[in-house]
Coordinates of C-alpha atoms and ligand atoms in Angstrom, one line a residue:
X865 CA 8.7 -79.9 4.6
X866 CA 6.3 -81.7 3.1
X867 CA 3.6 -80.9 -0.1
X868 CA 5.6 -77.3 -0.4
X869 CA 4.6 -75.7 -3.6
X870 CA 6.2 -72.9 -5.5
X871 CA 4.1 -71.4 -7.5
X872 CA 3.9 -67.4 -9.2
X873 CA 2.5 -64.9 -6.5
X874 CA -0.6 -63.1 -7.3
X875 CA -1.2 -58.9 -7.0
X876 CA -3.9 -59.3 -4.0
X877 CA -1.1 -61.0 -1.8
X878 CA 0.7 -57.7 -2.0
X879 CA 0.2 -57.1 2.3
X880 CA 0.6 -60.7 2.8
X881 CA 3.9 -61.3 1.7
X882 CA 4.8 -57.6 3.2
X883 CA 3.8 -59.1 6.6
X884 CA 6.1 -62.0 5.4
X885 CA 8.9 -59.9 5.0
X886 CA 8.2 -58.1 8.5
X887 CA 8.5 -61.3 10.6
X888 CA 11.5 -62.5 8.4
X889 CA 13.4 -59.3 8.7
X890 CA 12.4 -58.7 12.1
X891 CA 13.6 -61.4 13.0
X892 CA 17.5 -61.0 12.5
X893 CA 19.3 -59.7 15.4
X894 CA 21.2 -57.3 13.4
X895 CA 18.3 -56.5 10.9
X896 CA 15.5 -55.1 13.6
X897 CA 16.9 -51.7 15.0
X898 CA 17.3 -50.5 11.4
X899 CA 14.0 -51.8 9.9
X900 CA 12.4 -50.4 13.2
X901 CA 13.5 -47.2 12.1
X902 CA 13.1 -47.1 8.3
X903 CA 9.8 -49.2 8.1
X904 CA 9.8 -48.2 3.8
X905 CA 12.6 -50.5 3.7
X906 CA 9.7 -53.2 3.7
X907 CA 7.9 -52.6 0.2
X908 CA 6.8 -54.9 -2.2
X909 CA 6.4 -53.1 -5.6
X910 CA 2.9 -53.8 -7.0
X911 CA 4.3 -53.6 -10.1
X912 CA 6.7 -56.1 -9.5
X913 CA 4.2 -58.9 -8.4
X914 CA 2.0 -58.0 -12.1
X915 CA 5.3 -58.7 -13.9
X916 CA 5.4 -62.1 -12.5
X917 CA 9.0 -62.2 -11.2
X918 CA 7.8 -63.4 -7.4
X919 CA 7.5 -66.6 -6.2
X920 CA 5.5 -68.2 -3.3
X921 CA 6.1 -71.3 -1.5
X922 CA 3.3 -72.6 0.3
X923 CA 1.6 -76.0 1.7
X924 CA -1.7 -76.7 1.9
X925 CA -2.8 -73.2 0.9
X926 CA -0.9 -71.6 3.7
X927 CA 2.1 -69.5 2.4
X928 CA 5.5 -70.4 3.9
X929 CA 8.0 -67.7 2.1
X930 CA 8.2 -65.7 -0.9
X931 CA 11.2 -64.8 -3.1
X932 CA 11.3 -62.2 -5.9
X933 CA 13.7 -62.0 -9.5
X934 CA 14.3 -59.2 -11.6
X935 CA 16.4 -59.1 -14.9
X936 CA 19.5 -57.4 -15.1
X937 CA 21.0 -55.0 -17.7
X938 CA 23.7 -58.3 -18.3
X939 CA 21.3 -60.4 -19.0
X940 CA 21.3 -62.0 -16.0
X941 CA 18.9 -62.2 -13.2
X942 CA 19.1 -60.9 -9.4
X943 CA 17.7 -62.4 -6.3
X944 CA 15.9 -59.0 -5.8
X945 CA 13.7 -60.7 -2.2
X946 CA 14.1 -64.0 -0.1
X947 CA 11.7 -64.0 3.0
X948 CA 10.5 -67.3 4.9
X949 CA 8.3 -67.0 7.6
X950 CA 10.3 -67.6 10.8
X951 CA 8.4 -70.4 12.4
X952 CA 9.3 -72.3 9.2
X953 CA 13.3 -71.8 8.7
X954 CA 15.6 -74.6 8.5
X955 CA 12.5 -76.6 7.0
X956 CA 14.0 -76.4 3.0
X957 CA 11.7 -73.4 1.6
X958 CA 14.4 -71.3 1.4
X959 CA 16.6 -73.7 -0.4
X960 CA 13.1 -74.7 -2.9
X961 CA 12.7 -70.7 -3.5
X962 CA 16.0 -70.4 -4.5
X963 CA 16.1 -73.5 -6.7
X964 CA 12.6 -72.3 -8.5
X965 CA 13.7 -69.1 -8.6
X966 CA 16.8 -70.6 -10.7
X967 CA 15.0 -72.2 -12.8
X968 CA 13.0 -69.3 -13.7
X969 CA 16.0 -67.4 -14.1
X970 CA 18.0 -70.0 -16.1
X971 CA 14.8 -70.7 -18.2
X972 CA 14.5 -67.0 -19.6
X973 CA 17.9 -66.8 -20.6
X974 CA 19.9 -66.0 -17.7
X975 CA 23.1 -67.7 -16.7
X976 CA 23.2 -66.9 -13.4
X977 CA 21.3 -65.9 -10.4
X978 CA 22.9 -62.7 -8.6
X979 CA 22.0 -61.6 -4.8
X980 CA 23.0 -58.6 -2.5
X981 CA 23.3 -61.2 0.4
X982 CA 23.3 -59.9 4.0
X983 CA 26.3 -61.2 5.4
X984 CA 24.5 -63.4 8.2
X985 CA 22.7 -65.6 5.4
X986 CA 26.0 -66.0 3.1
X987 CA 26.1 -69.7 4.6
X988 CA 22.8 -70.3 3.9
X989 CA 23.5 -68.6 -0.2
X990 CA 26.7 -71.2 0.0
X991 CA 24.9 -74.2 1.2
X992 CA 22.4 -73.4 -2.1
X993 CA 24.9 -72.8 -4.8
X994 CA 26.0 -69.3 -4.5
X995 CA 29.7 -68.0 -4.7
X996 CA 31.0 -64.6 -2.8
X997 CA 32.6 -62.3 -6.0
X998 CA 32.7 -59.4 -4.0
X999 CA 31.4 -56.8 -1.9
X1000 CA 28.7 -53.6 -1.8
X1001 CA 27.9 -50.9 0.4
X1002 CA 24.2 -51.1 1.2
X1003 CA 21.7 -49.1 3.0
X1004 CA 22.2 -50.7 6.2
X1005 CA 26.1 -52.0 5.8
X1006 CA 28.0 -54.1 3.7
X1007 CA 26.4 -56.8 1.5
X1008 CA 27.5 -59.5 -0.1
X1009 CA 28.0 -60.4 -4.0
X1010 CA 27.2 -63.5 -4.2
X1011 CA 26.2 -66.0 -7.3
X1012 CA 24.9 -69.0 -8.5
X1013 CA 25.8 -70.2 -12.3
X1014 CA 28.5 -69.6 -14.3
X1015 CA 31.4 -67.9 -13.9
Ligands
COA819 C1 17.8 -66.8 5.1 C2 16.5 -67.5 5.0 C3 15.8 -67.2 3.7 C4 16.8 -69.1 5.0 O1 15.5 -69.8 4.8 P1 15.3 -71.2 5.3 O2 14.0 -71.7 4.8 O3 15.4 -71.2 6.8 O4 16.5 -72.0 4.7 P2 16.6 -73.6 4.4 O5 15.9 -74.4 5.4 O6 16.2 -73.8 3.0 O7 18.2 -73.8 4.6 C5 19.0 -74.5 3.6 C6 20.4 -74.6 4.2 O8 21.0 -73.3 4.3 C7 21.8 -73.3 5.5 N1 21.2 -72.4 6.5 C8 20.0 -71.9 6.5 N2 19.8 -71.0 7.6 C9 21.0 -71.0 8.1 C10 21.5 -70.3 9.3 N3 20.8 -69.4 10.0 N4 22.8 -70.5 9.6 C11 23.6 -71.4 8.9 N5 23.2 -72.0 7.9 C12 21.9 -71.9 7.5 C13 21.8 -74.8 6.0 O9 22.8 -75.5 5.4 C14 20.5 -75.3 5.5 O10 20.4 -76.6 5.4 P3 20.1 -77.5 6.8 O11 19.0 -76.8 7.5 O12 19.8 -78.9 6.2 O13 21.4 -77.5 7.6 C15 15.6 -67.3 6.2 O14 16.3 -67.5 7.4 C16 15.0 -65.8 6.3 O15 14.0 -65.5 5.7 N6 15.8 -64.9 6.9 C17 15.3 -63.6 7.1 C18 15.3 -62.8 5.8 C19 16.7 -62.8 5.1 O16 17.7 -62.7 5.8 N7 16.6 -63.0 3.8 C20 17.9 -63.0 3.0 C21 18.3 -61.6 2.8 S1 19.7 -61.5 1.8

């Protein structure tokens, strides 16, 4: 895709990147029936877009995806959100969100970048660097430990 930018997402795009996250989610088969019937699944913190840990990709002003990092007790960092707008998959801004989000990680003392992956994106978490380590029961089934960095 070309002219996509990652760049920090700002507190007034709160609903925006919630609508995001609707047509993303919505969008997987397996995902809908549950999100249909637990809508406050779909929340993004306001708190957690004033600490700066999210991340939206956009082009030419018009916002493509959005992914979110929090730091973890390890020292580490977690994956904590991934959504691209579905018109747009397969297009690289999931693979550029994860890279930044990497860097941001890496670059405040992390060594790796930890996700709860839902099992039908694990190929897409492989194809940018992640590893399965394990398991974990989730609200909606079973997730997927997954990580990128070192061992
Ligand atoms: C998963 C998601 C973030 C991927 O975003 P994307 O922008 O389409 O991913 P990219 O285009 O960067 O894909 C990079 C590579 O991952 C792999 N990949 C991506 N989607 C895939 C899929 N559905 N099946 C298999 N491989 C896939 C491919 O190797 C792809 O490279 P290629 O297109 O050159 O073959 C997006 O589909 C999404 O928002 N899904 C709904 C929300 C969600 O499931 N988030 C993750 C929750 S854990």
């Amino acid at each position: 895709m070309q002219h996509l930018t990652v760049r920090p997402a700002v507190a007034s795009e709160q609903k925006a990147l919630e609508a995001v996250q609707w047509r993303a989610s919505l969008n997987n088969p397996g995902d809908r029936e549950h999100l249909l019937a637990n809508p406050d699944a779909i929340e993004l913190p306001l708190a957690q877009l004033e600490a700066g840990g999210v991340f939206v990709a956009e082009v030419t002003g018009s916002i493509k995806g959005f992914a979110a990092i929090l730091s973890r007790e390890d020292g580490d960092a977690e994956l904590d959100a991934l959504f691209v707008e579905p018109r747009a998959w397969r297009q690289g801004v999931g693979r550029a969100l994860v890279d930044h989000c990497f860097s941001a990680a890496t670059a405040s003392g992390a060594t790796s970048l930890h996700v709860v992956g839902n099992p039908h994106a694990e190929a897409f978490y492989i194809s940018c660097g992640f590893r399965t380590v394990g398991t974990q029961q989730t609200r909606f089934g079973v997730g997927l430990l997954m990580k990128r960095g070192l061992p």
